[in-house]
Structures are given as structure tokens and as C-alpha cells.
Coordinates of C-alpha atoms in Angstrom, one line a residue:
M1 CA 149.6 -150.2 168.1
K2 CA 152.3 -147.6 167.4
A3 CA 152.2 -146.1 163.9
A4 CA 155.8 -147.3 163.4
E5 CA 154.8 -150.9 164.1
A6 CA 151.8 -150.4 161.8
I7 CA 154.1 -149.5 159.0
I8 CA 156.2 -152.6 159.4
K9 CA 153.0 -154.7 159.7
C10 CA 151.8 -153.2 156.4
L11 CA 155.0 -154.1 154.7
Q12 CA 154.8 -157.7 155.9
L13 CA 151.2 -157.9 154.7
E14 CA 152.5 -156.8 151.2
G15 CA 154.9 -159.7 151.3
V16 CA 158.0 -157.7 152.1
N17 CA 160.6 -159.6 154.3
T18 CA 163.7 -157.5 153.6
V19 CA 164.3 -153.8 153.6
Y20 CA 167.5 -151.9 152.6
G21 CA 168.4 -148.9 154.6
Y22 CA 170.5 -146.7 156.9
P23 CA 169.2 -145.6 160.3
G24 CA 169.2 -142.2 161.9
G25 CA 167.4 -140.1 164.4
A26 CA 164.3 -139.4 162.4
V27 CA 163.6 -143.2 161.9
L28 CA 164.4 -144.4 165.4
P29 CA 160.7 -145.5 166.0
L30 CA 160.7 -147.3 162.7
Y31 CA 163.9 -149.2 163.4
E32 CA 162.6 -150.2 166.9
A33 CA 159.5 -151.5 165.2
M34 CA 161.6 -153.6 162.8
R35 CA 163.5 -155.1 165.7
K36 CA 160.3 -156.0 167.5
L37 CA 158.5 -157.4 164.5
D38 CA 161.5 -159.4 163.0
M39 CA 161.8 -157.5 159.7
K40 CA 165.1 -158.3 158.0
H41 CA 167.2 -155.1 157.6
V42 CA 170.2 -154.8 155.4
L43 CA 172.5 -152.0 156.5
V44 CA 173.9 -150.4 153.4
R45 CA 177.1 -148.3 153.4
Q46 CA 175.5 -145.4 151.6
E47 CA 171.8 -144.6 151.1
Q48 CA 171.9 -144.4 147.3
S49 CA 172.8 -148.1 147.4
A50 CA 169.6 -148.9 149.3
A51 CA 167.5 -147.8 146.4
H52 CA 169.7 -149.7 143.9
M53 CA 169.6 -152.9 146.1
A54 CA 165.8 -152.6 146.4
S55 CA 165.7 -152.2 142.6
G56 CA 167.8 -155.4 142.0
Y57 CA 165.8 -157.3 144.7
G58 CA 162.5 -156.3 143.1
R59 CA 163.6 -156.9 139.5
V60 CA 164.5 -160.5 140.0
N61 CA 161.0 -161.5 140.9
N62 CA 159.1 -158.6 139.4
K63 CA 158.0 -157.4 142.9
V64 CA 158.3 -154.1 144.8
G65 CA 161.6 -153.5 146.7
V66 CA 161.6 -151.3 149.8
C67 CA 164.3 -148.9 151.1
I68 CA 164.5 -146.7 154.1
A69 CA 166.5 -143.6 155.0
T70 CA 166.5 -141.0 157.7
S71 CA 165.7 -137.3 157.2
G72 CA 168.0 -134.7 155.6
P73 CA 171.2 -136.2 154.1
G74 CA 170.0 -139.7 154.4
A75 CA 166.9 -138.9 152.3
T76 CA 168.8 -136.7 149.8
N77 CA 171.4 -139.5 149.3
L78 CA 168.5 -141.7 148.4
L79 CA 167.3 -139.4 145.6
T80 CA 169.7 -140.6 142.9
G81 CA 168.5 -144.1 143.4
L82 CA 164.9 -143.0 143.1
A83 CA 165.6 -141.0 139.9
T84 CA 167.3 -144.1 138.5
A85 CA 164.3 -146.3 139.2
H86 CA 161.9 -143.6 137.8
M87 CA 163.7 -143.4 134.5
D88 CA 163.6 -147.2 134.1
S89 CA 160.1 -147.7 135.5
I90 CA 161.2 -149.9 138.4
P91 CA 158.6 -150.2 141.3
L92 CA 160.0 -149.2 144.6
I93 CA 158.8 -148.0 148.0
A94 CA 161.1 -145.5 149.7
I95 CA 160.3 -144.6 153.3
T96 CA 162.1 -141.6 154.7
G97 CA 162.0 -140.1 158.2
Q98 CA 161.2 -136.5 158.7
V99 CA 161.7 -134.0 161.6
N100 CA 158.7 -133.6 163.9
S101 CA 155.7 -132.4 162.1
K102 CA 155.4 -129.1 164.1
K103 CA 159.0 -128.3 163.3
I104 CA 158.8 -128.7 159.5
G105 CA 159.9 -125.5 157.9
T106 CA 162.1 -124.3 160.7
D107 CA 165.4 -125.6 159.3
M108 CA 165.6 -128.1 162.1
F109 CA 168.7 -130.3 162.3
Q110 CA 168.7 -132.7 159.4
E111 CA 165.6 -131.3 157.8
A112 CA 165.2 -131.4 154.0
D113 CA 162.1 -131.1 151.8
V114 CA 162.5 -134.5 150.3
V115 CA 158.9 -134.6 149.0
G116 CA 159.5 -131.4 147.0
A117 CA 162.9 -132.5 145.9
S118 CA 161.7 -135.9 144.6
E119 CA 158.4 -134.7 143.1
S120 CA 159.7 -134.8 139.5
F121 CA 161.2 -138.3 139.6
T122 CA 158.8 -140.3 141.7
K123 CA 155.6 -141.7 140.4
H124 CA 153.9 -140.3 143.5
N125 CA 155.0 -139.2 147.0
Y126 CA 153.3 -138.6 150.4
L127 CA 154.1 -136.4 153.4
V128 CA 152.2 -138.1 156.1
K129 CA 150.4 -135.6 158.3
N130 CA 148.1 -138.0 160.2
A131 CA 149.2 -141.3 161.6
K132 CA 145.7 -142.8 161.0
D133 CA 146.3 -142.5 157.3
L134 CA 149.4 -144.6 157.2
P135 CA 147.8 -148.0 156.4
R136 CA 145.8 -146.5 153.5
I137 CA 148.8 -144.6 152.2
I138 CA 151.0 -147.7 152.2
K139 CA 148.3 -149.8 150.5
E140 CA 148.0 -147.1 147.9
A141 CA 151.8 -146.7 147.5
F142 CA 152.2 -150.4 146.6
H143 CA 149.3 -150.2 144.2
I144 CA 150.7 -147.1 142.5
A145 CA 154.3 -148.4 142.3
N146 CA 153.4 -151.7 140.8
T147 CA 150.6 -150.9 138.4
G148 CA 150.3 -149.0 135.1
R149 CA 153.8 -147.6 134.3
K150 CA 155.7 -148.8 137.3
G151 CA 157.9 -146.6 139.4
P152 CA 159.1 -145.4 142.8
V153 CA 156.8 -144.0 145.4
L154 CA 158.2 -142.1 148.4
I155 CA 156.5 -141.9 151.8
D156 CA 158.0 -139.2 154.1
I157 CA 157.0 -139.7 157.8
P158 CA 157.7 -137.2 160.6
K159 CA 159.2 -138.8 163.7
D160 CA 156.4 -137.8 166.0
I161 CA 153.8 -139.4 163.8
Q162 CA 155.8 -142.7 163.9
D163 CA 155.4 -142.6 167.7
E164 CA 151.6 -142.1 167.7
E165 CA 149.1 -144.8 168.7
I166 CA 146.6 -145.9 166.0
E167 CA 144.0 -148.6 165.5
F168 CA 145.5 -150.9 162.9
I169 CA 143.2 -151.8 160.0
Y170 CA 144.8 -152.6 156.7
P171 CA 142.6 -151.9 153.7
S172 CA 141.8 -154.9 151.4
E173 CA 141.3 -152.8 148.3
V174 CA 142.5 -149.5 146.8
D175 CA 140.3 -146.9 145.2
I176 CA 142.2 -143.9 143.9
R177 CA 140.2 -141.3 142.1
G178 CA 141.5 -140.6 138.6
Y179 CA 144.1 -143.5 138.7
K180 CA 142.8 -146.3 136.4
P181 CA 145.6 -147.5 134.1
T182 CA 144.4 -148.8 130.7
I183 CA 145.4 -152.4 130.3
S184 CA 143.8 -153.7 127.0
G185 CA 144.4 -152.2 123.6
H186 CA 141.5 -150.7 121.7
S187 CA 140.1 -153.3 119.3
K188 CA 140.1 -151.0 116.2
Q189 CA 143.8 -150.2 116.8
I190 CA 144.6 -153.9 117.2
T191 CA 143.0 -154.5 113.9
R192 CA 145.0 -151.7 112.3
I193 CA 148.2 -153.2 113.7
V194 CA 147.4 -156.5 112.1
E195 CA 146.6 -154.8 108.7
Q196 CA 149.9 -152.9 108.8
I197 CA 151.9 -156.0 109.5
N198 CA 150.3 -157.9 106.7
N199 CA 151.0 -155.0 104.3
A200 CA 154.6 -154.4 105.4
R201 CA 157.6 -155.5 103.4
Q202 CA 160.3 -154.4 105.8
P203 CA 158.9 -154.4 109.4
I204 CA 160.9 -154.3 112.6
L205 CA 159.7 -154.9 116.2
C206 CA 161.4 -152.7 118.8
L207 CA 161.3 -153.8 122.5
G208 CA 161.8 -151.9 125.7
G209 CA 161.7 -152.6 129.5
G210 CA 157.9 -152.9 129.3
I211 CA 158.2 -156.5 128.2
S212 CA 160.0 -157.7 131.4
S213 CA 157.9 -155.3 133.5
S214 CA 154.7 -156.9 132.1
G215 CA 156.2 -160.4 132.4
C216 CA 155.0 -161.2 128.9
N217 CA 158.2 -162.8 127.4
K218 CA 156.3 -166.0 126.4
E219 CA 153.5 -164.0 124.6
L220 CA 156.2 -162.0 122.8
V221 CA 158.0 -165.1 121.5
E222 CA 154.7 -166.5 120.3
F223 CA 153.9 -163.2 118.5
V224 CA 157.3 -163.0 116.8
E225 CA 157.3 -166.5 115.6
K226 CA 153.8 -165.9 114.1
A227 CA 154.7 -162.6 112.5
K228 CA 158.3 -163.7 111.7
M229 CA 159.7 -160.1 111.9
P230 CA 163.2 -159.1 113.2
V231 CA 163.4 -157.9 116.8
V232 CA 165.6 -155.1 118.0
C233 CA 165.8 -153.7 121.6
T234 CA 166.7 -150.8 123.8
L235 CA 169.1 -151.2 126.7
M236 CA 166.1 -151.9 129.0
G237 CA 164.7 -154.4 126.6
V238 CA 167.9 -156.6 126.2
D239 CA 166.4 -159.4 128.3
G240 CA 162.9 -159.1 126.9
F241 CA 163.4 -161.6 124.1
P242 CA 165.8 -164.6 123.8
N243 CA 169.0 -163.2 122.4
G244 CA 169.7 -166.6 120.8
N245 CA 166.4 -166.6 118.9
P246 CA 166.8 -166.6 115.1
Y247 CA 164.6 -163.4 114.9
F248 CA 166.8 -161.4 117.4
A249 CA 168.9 -158.7 115.7
G250 CA 170.2 -156.8 118.7
L251 CA 170.6 -153.4 120.3
L252 CA 169.7 -150.2 118.5
G253 CA 170.7 -146.6 119.1
S254 CA 173.8 -144.5 119.6
H255 CA 175.7 -147.5 121.0
G256 CA 173.8 -150.2 119.1
Y257 CA 174.8 -152.3 116.2
P258 CA 175.3 -150.3 113.0
F259 CA 173.4 -152.8 110.9
V260 CA 170.4 -152.5 113.3
N261 CA 170.4 -148.7 113.0
K262 CA 170.6 -149.1 109.2
A263 CA 167.7 -151.5 109.2
M264 CA 165.7 -149.1 111.4
N265 CA 166.1 -146.4 108.8
K266 CA 165.1 -148.7 106.0
A267 CA 162.1 -150.2 107.7
D268 CA 158.6 -149.4 106.3
L269 CA 157.0 -150.4 109.6
I270 CA 158.3 -150.0 113.1
I271 CA 156.3 -151.4 116.1
V272 CA 157.6 -150.2 119.4
I273 CA 156.4 -152.0 122.5
G274 CA 157.1 -151.0 126.1
A275 CA 159.8 -148.5 125.3
R276 CA 160.1 -144.7 125.7
F277 CA 161.8 -144.4 122.4
A278 CA 164.2 -142.0 124.0
D279 CA 167.0 -140.0 122.5
R280 CA 169.7 -142.7 123.0
S281 CA 167.6 -145.1 120.9
T282 CA 166.4 -142.7 118.3
A283 CA 169.4 -140.4 117.7
V284 CA 170.6 -142.5 114.8
I285 CA 167.2 -142.9 113.2
S286 CA 166.8 -140.7 110.1
D287 CA 163.6 -138.6 109.6
K288 CA 164.1 -138.8 105.8
N289 CA 162.1 -142.0 105.4
A290 CA 158.7 -140.4 104.9
S291 CA 157.0 -143.6 104.1
Q292 CA 157.9 -145.2 107.4
Y293 CA 154.8 -146.1 109.5
V294 CA 155.2 -146.1 113.3
I295 CA 153.1 -148.0 115.9
H296 CA 153.8 -147.2 119.5
I297 CA 152.4 -149.5 122.2
D298 CA 152.9 -148.4 125.8
I299 CA 151.0 -148.3 129.1
D300 CA 151.9 -144.7 129.6
P301 CA 150.0 -142.5 127.1
A302 CA 152.4 -139.6 127.9
E303 CA 155.3 -141.4 126.2
I304 CA 153.5 -142.1 122.9
G305 CA 154.6 -139.7 120.2
K306 CA 156.8 -137.7 122.6
N307 CA 160.0 -138.3 120.8
V308 CA 159.0 -139.9 117.5
K309 CA 155.9 -139.1 115.3
T310 CA 153.5 -142.0 115.8
H311 CA 150.8 -143.0 113.3
T312 CA 149.0 -145.5 115.4
P313 CA 149.2 -145.0 119.2
V314 CA 148.1 -147.9 121.4
V315 CA 147.7 -147.5 125.1
G316 CA 147.8 -150.6 127.2
D317 CA 149.8 -153.3 128.9
A318 CA 152.3 -155.1 126.6
G319 CA 151.2 -158.5 127.7
A320 CA 147.5 -157.8 127.2
I321 CA 148.1 -156.4 123.8
L322 CA 150.3 -159.2 122.7
R323 CA 147.7 -161.7 123.7
Q324 CA 145.2 -159.8 121.5
L325 CA 147.6 -159.8 118.6
N326 CA 148.3 -163.5 119.0
T327 CA 144.7 -164.3 118.1
Y328 CA 145.4 -163.2 114.5
D329 CA 147.3 -164.8 111.6
Y330 CA 150.0 -163.0 109.7
T331 CA 150.5 -163.4 106.0
S332 CA 153.2 -160.9 105.0
E333 CA 156.2 -162.2 102.9
I334 CA 159.2 -160.8 104.6
S335 CA 161.6 -163.8 104.8
S336 CA 164.3 -162.2 102.7
W337 CA 164.2 -159.0 104.8
T338 CA 164.4 -160.8 108.1
G339 CA 167.0 -163.3 106.8
G340 CA 169.2 -160.5 105.5
I341 CA 169.3 -158.8 108.9
M342 CA 170.1 -162.0 110.7
L343 CA 173.0 -162.7 108.3
E344 CA 174.4 -159.2 109.1
R345 CA 174.2 -160.0 112.8
K346 CA 176.1 -163.2 112.3
R347 CA 178.8 -161.5 110.3
Y348 CA 179.1 -158.6 112.8
M349 CA 179.5 -160.8 115.8
E350 CA 182.0 -163.1 114.1
E351 CA 184.1 -160.2 112.9
N352 CA 184.2 -158.4 116.2
L353 CA 184.9 -161.5 118.4
N354 CA 187.6 -162.7 116.0
R355 CA 189.2 -159.4 115.3
E356 CA 192.8 -158.8 116.2
W357 CA 193.2 -155.5 117.9
D358 CA 196.4 -153.6 117.7
V359 CA 196.4 -152.9 121.4
Q360 CA 197.7 -154.7 124.5
G361 CA 195.6 -156.0 127.3
A362 CA 192.5 -158.2 127.4
N363 CA 189.6 -158.0 125.0
P364 CA 186.5 -156.9 127.0
C365 CA 184.2 -158.3 124.3
K366 CA 185.7 -161.8 124.7
L367 CA 185.5 -161.4 128.5
I368 CA 181.8 -160.7 128.4
K369 CA 181.1 -163.4 125.8
S370 CA 183.0 -165.9 128.1
I371 CA 181.0 -164.8 131.1
S372 CA 177.9 -165.4 129.0
D373 CA 179.0 -168.9 128.1
K374 CA 180.2 -169.7 131.6
T375 CA 177.0 -168.6 133.5
G376 CA 174.2 -171.1 133.7
R377 CA 170.7 -171.3 132.3
K378 CA 169.6 -168.9 135.0
A379 CA 171.8 -165.8 135.4
V380 CA 171.6 -162.2 136.4
V381 CA 174.3 -159.8 135.1
T382 CA 174.2 -156.2 136.2
S383 CA 176.3 -153.6 134.5
D384 CA 177.2 -150.1 135.5
V385 CA 177.3 -147.2 133.1
G386 CA 180.0 -146.5 130.5
Q387 CA 181.9 -148.8 128.2
N388 CA 181.3 -151.8 130.4
Q389 CA 177.5 -151.3 130.0
I390 CA 177.8 -151.4 126.2
W391 CA 180.1 -154.4 126.0
T392 CA 177.8 -156.3 128.4
A393 CA 174.7 -155.4 126.4
H394 CA 176.3 -156.6 123.2
Y395 CA 177.9 -159.9 124.3
F396 CA 175.9 -161.2 127.2
L397 CA 173.1 -163.4 125.7
A398 CA 170.0 -162.7 127.8
D399 CA 166.4 -163.9 127.9
E400 CA 163.8 -164.1 130.6
S401 CA 165.8 -166.5 132.8
R402 CA 169.2 -164.8 132.0
R403 CA 168.5 -161.2 133.0
Y404 CA 170.4 -158.1 132.2
F405 CA 169.9 -155.2 134.7
T406 CA 171.4 -151.8 134.1
S407 CA 170.6 -148.1 134.6
G408 CA 169.3 -147.5 131.1
G409 CA 167.6 -144.1 131.4
L410 CA 169.5 -142.1 134.0
G411 CA 172.9 -143.8 133.4
T412 CA 173.8 -143.9 137.1
M413 CA 177.4 -144.8 138.0
G414 CA 177.7 -147.0 141.0
Y415 CA 174.5 -148.9 140.1
S416 CA 175.9 -152.3 139.3
L417 CA 177.3 -153.6 142.6
P418 CA 174.4 -152.7 144.9
A419 CA 171.9 -153.9 142.3
A420 CA 173.7 -157.2 142.1
I421 CA 173.6 -157.5 145.9
G422 CA 169.8 -157.0 145.9
A423 CA 169.4 -159.4 143.0
R424 CA 171.5 -162.1 144.8
M425 CA 169.4 -161.8 147.9
A426 CA 166.2 -162.4 145.9
A427 CA 167.4 -165.0 143.4
D428 CA 167.3 -168.7 144.0
N429 CA 170.6 -170.7 144.5
D430 CA 170.5 -171.9 140.9
T431 CA 171.0 -168.4 139.6
T432 CA 174.5 -167.0 139.0
V433 CA 174.9 -163.3 139.8
T434 CA 177.7 -161.2 138.1
A435 CA 178.3 -157.5 138.6
V436 CA 180.2 -155.8 135.7
M437 CA 181.6 -152.3 136.1
G438 CA 184.4 -150.0 135.3
E439 CA 186.8 -148.6 138.0
G440 CA 184.9 -145.3 138.0
G441 CA 181.6 -146.7 138.8
F442 CA 183.0 -149.3 141.2
Q443 CA 184.8 -146.6 143.3
M444 CA 181.6 -144.6 143.7
L445 CA 179.9 -147.2 145.9
M446 CA 182.8 -149.7 146.5
G447 CA 182.0 -149.7 150.3
E448 CA 179.1 -152.1 149.5
L449 CA 181.7 -154.8 148.9
A450 CA 181.6 -155.3 152.6
L451 CA 178.0 -156.6 152.3
V452 CA 179.1 -159.2 149.8
R453 CA 181.4 -160.7 152.5
E454 CA 179.2 -159.9 155.5
H455 CA 176.2 -161.8 154.0
D456 CA 178.3 -164.4 152.2
L457 CA 176.8 -163.5 148.8
D458 CA 177.9 -165.5 145.8
I459 CA 178.5 -162.6 143.5
K460 CA 181.3 -162.4 140.9
V461 CA 182.4 -158.8 140.9
V462 CA 184.1 -157.9 137.6
I463 CA 185.9 -154.6 137.3
I464 CA 187.1 -153.7 133.8
T465 CA 190.0 -151.2 134.3
N466 CA 191.7 -148.9 131.8
E467 CA 192.8 -146.1 134.2
R468 CA 190.3 -143.8 132.5
L469 CA 186.7 -142.8 132.5
G470 CA 186.4 -144.8 129.3
M471 CA 183.1 -143.7 127.9
V472 CA 183.7 -140.0 128.4
R473 CA 187.1 -140.4 126.8
E474 CA 185.5 -142.0 123.8
L475 CA 182.9 -139.3 123.6
Q476 CA 185.6 -136.6 123.7
L477 CA 187.5 -138.4 121.0
N478 CA 184.6 -138.6 118.7
A479 CA 183.5 -135.0 119.4
Y480 CA 186.7 -133.1 119.4
G481 CA 189.6 -135.4 118.3
N482 CA 192.3 -137.2 120.1
E483 CA 194.0 -134.0 121.3
S484 CA 191.0 -133.2 123.4
Y485 CA 191.1 -135.6 126.3
Y486 CA 190.5 -133.8 129.5
G487 CA 189.5 -134.7 133.1
I488 CA 189.2 -138.4 132.4
D489 CA 192.5 -139.9 133.7
I490 CA 192.2 -141.8 136.9
G491 CA 195.6 -140.9 138.4
F492 CA 195.5 -143.5 141.1
N493 CA 193.9 -146.9 141.4
P494 CA 194.0 -149.1 144.5
D495 CA 195.6 -152.5 144.3
Y496 CA 192.4 -154.4 143.6
M497 CA 193.9 -157.7 144.6
K498 CA 194.8 -156.3 148.0
L499 CA 191.4 -154.6 148.2
A500 CA 189.8 -158.0 147.6
E501 CA 192.0 -159.5 150.3
A502 CA 191.0 -156.7 152.7
Y503 CA 187.4 -157.7 152.3
N504 CA 188.3 -161.4 152.6
I505 CA 187.3 -162.1 149.0
K506 CA 189.3 -164.0 146.5
G507 CA 190.9 -161.8 143.8
Y508 CA 191.8 -162.7 140.2
L509 CA 193.7 -160.6 137.7
I510 CA 193.2 -160.8 133.9
E511 CA 195.8 -159.0 131.7
E512 CA 195.4 -160.9 128.4
D513 CA 192.9 -163.0 126.6
S514 CA 194.7 -166.3 127.3
Q515 CA 193.8 -165.9 131.0
I516 CA 190.1 -165.3 130.6
D517 CA 188.8 -168.9 130.5
E518 CA 191.2 -170.1 133.3
V519 CA 190.1 -167.3 135.7
L520 CA 186.4 -167.7 134.9
E521 CA 186.7 -171.4 135.4
K522 CA 188.0 -170.9 139.0
A523 CA 185.6 -168.1 139.7
Y524 CA 182.4 -169.9 138.8
E525 CA 183.4 -173.4 140.1
T526 CA 182.6 -172.4 143.7
N527 CA 179.8 -170.6 145.4
E528 CA 182.2 -168.1 146.9
P529 CA 182.2 -164.4 146.0
C530 CA 185.2 -163.1 144.2
L531 CA 186.6 -160.0 142.5
I532 CA 188.0 -160.1 139.0
Q533 CA 190.0 -157.3 137.6
C534 CA 190.3 -157.2 133.9
R535 CA 192.9 -154.8 132.5
V536 CA 191.9 -153.3 129.2
N537 CA 193.7 -150.9 126.9
P538 CA 192.0 -147.4 127.0
D539 CA 192.0 -147.4 123.2
F540 CA 189.7 -150.4 123.0
P541 CA 186.4 -148.9 121.7
T542 CA 182.8 -149.9 122.4
L543 CA 182.0 -149.9 118.7
A544 CA 184.4 -151.3 116.2
H545 CA 183.5 -148.7 113.6
W546 CA 184.0 -145.7 115.9
R547 CA 186.9 -143.4 115.4
W548 CA 189.7 -144.3 117.8
R549 CA 193.4 -143.7 118.4

């Protein structure tokens, strides 16, 4: 069997039936093998999208997505997507073609050292030097990508090696020296957590993407309802816990709710599960609360204590540790603390949704809240980066069946549309898929709109426009004042209704609040894709208390 055919056979044995990619000279054998072995290939319009689509595809069912690119510029275009997946711990397999093995290092046409370039933002990478190693390498790659702290793995394969003949034997097991992720928490540390909870008066539970990655949403709900403590989350943890649950407080951090950040500073016990506790989350937490006790639970020991001093580190899988914690009873009296935070959440949401803004245009908060209300019990909403990301995180109510996908760590513009395409292809027909973005992010990878029509994908594409790079504008305002706007005006926008028409997609325009429900009713009543443009005033802030105008 040719090595290229062996590669596709390996993918099929791992349960992969769809790959996202863009062909080129260095992957010709691989594409011929896909044709012969009936592997479904989705031709993206830019390689970065292939990684985002594979990410969305894998995140829906908590599996490993696969993307393919040719050597040189194809591989380097893929890198932003891999770095995005790495920061958010999303499992991916990226296969890149490389120039012939004997020509590596000669600056041959379309040669690039993608293994070296991707080393710092892939979980592992391989340059294949012997075709016989390919089945073992692919078996290892899937194991590495989808175990421990999950992440992208890149396999770079020279064209001549793809053409070699090999005896195909796919390994049944993986044994990688030095790679044994810790799953269960140490029993003494589990006991210490229980003691700290029972002694706490103002505890808070902080969730990250490790909850969804572990698939332990039900164990988490059981734990919270036993411990009765308030729950906050990072951007990656928004769909880790039911947002309608009476213990859910909301998003923390630089773009989180002010009452959540205030509570984080007052808490005497913070338990962090499956989160990096990165700067965007911790920037607003004061270090003046010397009596605050921090417990950090994560499967990656390198993350524990990296950004915040930790008193009890616990290495292990979030689900395994929650199951251990659920065997205990909790006796702390914290009802007034928890109730006070929940009351603040209720007031904040009501004040913001009912607030009359002295600006023209639609209210993006009401738009997202209406999308949340309109989508069904099962939904995926992807957001890009910028103001649209924050509005969506605040007002789309998520849980394990209503998922919120975004680029939380790297903040990659252009993520939303391709991630939604991948998610749509993996989700069942009962799931609604909505892609929310600003005009800046949309125009980075807007060519992927062609795939929405080409594959008849029921995706509601929502573009919130204000003719600015809204988040950067907001940052400039808060950093330097309102005379300091620079480089953020989008001087020309296409006619989005005509653009939708050009892609043979129905287009809707929202210019004021009174049109929101009518448009969404039409958009979600059919299984057809559509594009919704929502015009928003550039002075509409992401946070009501931020300085504006």
C-alpha cells in the first residue's frame, strides 16, 4: 500500500470521515489517496479556515478534527488556526505536505520549516522521515491530541515519502515514554479541598474550558448543588455550567461582570477548575486579599500557580476530581453570600437589557438575548473576537447542549464563520448554528461564505456592524481618551445585502430594536442559511460602566 493511502486508512480507523483542507503540489499523493478511499474533503477558501473548521467540527462531539495543507504558504496559513487551538486546548490533527525529503533545506519551491515554526504552539509535531513510521505516528498523534491537556498535533510529510510503498499495520495501542497524564487527584489534596469548602464563608468556583473538554458537565452540576457555592467562568468556560442555574453568576475578568470581579476580590476561597487563570481573567483580581485561599485543579501541572499564587495544587482530569469530590458532604453556611451574588446578577441583567441608550441603532445586547431566546434547546453559537464576543458571552445562555465556541486565548479574528461551518457539519439536525461576528472579523475570512451555500448549511450568519474596529476603539478610549481614536475606521463596507445575494443567501438588515424579533422569526423559521446585518452605533459599549463618548 502507498504511504499516502495508509495515512487515509489510519484516519478512517480513528473514525474520521471528513477533513478540511486545500490541495497543492506537496500533497498530491495524499489527495489521490483520499479520492480512491472515499474520504470526504471540504475545500476551504483559505487554509487558516481549515484549522478553525476542524476545531468547530471536533468541539461539537468532543472529538479530534483533521485539517490538511500543502507545503510552504499552505502550511504557514494554517499556523494561526493551530495557535488558536493550542491556546484553547482544542484537539486537532494537522497534516502538511513537505518538499521531497532529500531537498529539505535547499529553499526549494514552496519549502517552509513548518515543524520549527509551529513548535511553540502545537502540543507535539512530527517531521516524517521514514514512511514505515506513519501508522505509529498517526496513532500517537491522535492519542497525544486527545488526552491530558488536549491540543493540536502537526504531522509534516515529504511528498516522496507519501509515494513510498509500505506494509500497513495499524497499532492497537500507544506507548509513549514519559507521556502519562495524571487523571485522578491525590486523595490528601481532595480531603484538603473538602475541609477548605466546609470552613469557607465566601467561596467561589471558577470554571474554564477544561469542563467541556473533560465532558463532566453533569458531575459539575451535582457538585455545585451539593456545595451550594456561586459559579463564575472564563470565556472558555461559558458553556461549562448551565447559565440559567440559580448558582451561576457569570463571566469574570477584564470584560466580565463588575459584580463578579468584586466578588472574586472578596472571596475567602477560590476553586479554579480546568482554567489557565490567564491575564484576561485575573487582571481585575486584587492581590490585597491576603486571607484568600486558592485551589487550582488542572490536568496540566505547568498551568498551576503560573499566574496566581496557589495554596493547594491538584493535578488531574476535571471529571475524575469532581467525581471524587461528589463522594463527600458539604456543611458550610454560605446561603447569604451566594444569594447576594445571585441578586446582583439579576439586577445587572435587568438594568442592562432595559436601559435606554442615548444612541441610535440597534442594541446588540438585545439582539444576542433574542438569539438566545429564539434558538432551541440544542444550539451552537460561535463568536469572533471583539465587542461581538463579549456581548455574546454575556447574553447567550449556554450549557452543555447550548454551546458557545470562541477563540478565548489567542483572540483570533475570522474564527467565527469557519468554526460555525465545522460545527454545522458535525451537529445533528436538531441543533441550530449561529455565527456572530463584527465586520472586521467577517471580512478576514468572508470567502468561506461560499461553503455555506455550496454545502447548503443551515447557519445564521450575524454581522454586527458599526464601521469601526469596535473593541480596539473602546480600548483606545479607555486608555487615552476620546481624542485618541486612530486606525480603527473601516472606510468602506460592502453592501451586505447584495453580498448575501451574490452568494445566493437570504439577507436581512436590522437597524433598530423594533426589527430584531421580526427578522429573527423569519431567519429561524426555515432550515435555510441567511445573513443578518445588525447596525450598531459605535458608541455602544461592551460594559455599561466603561467610560464612553
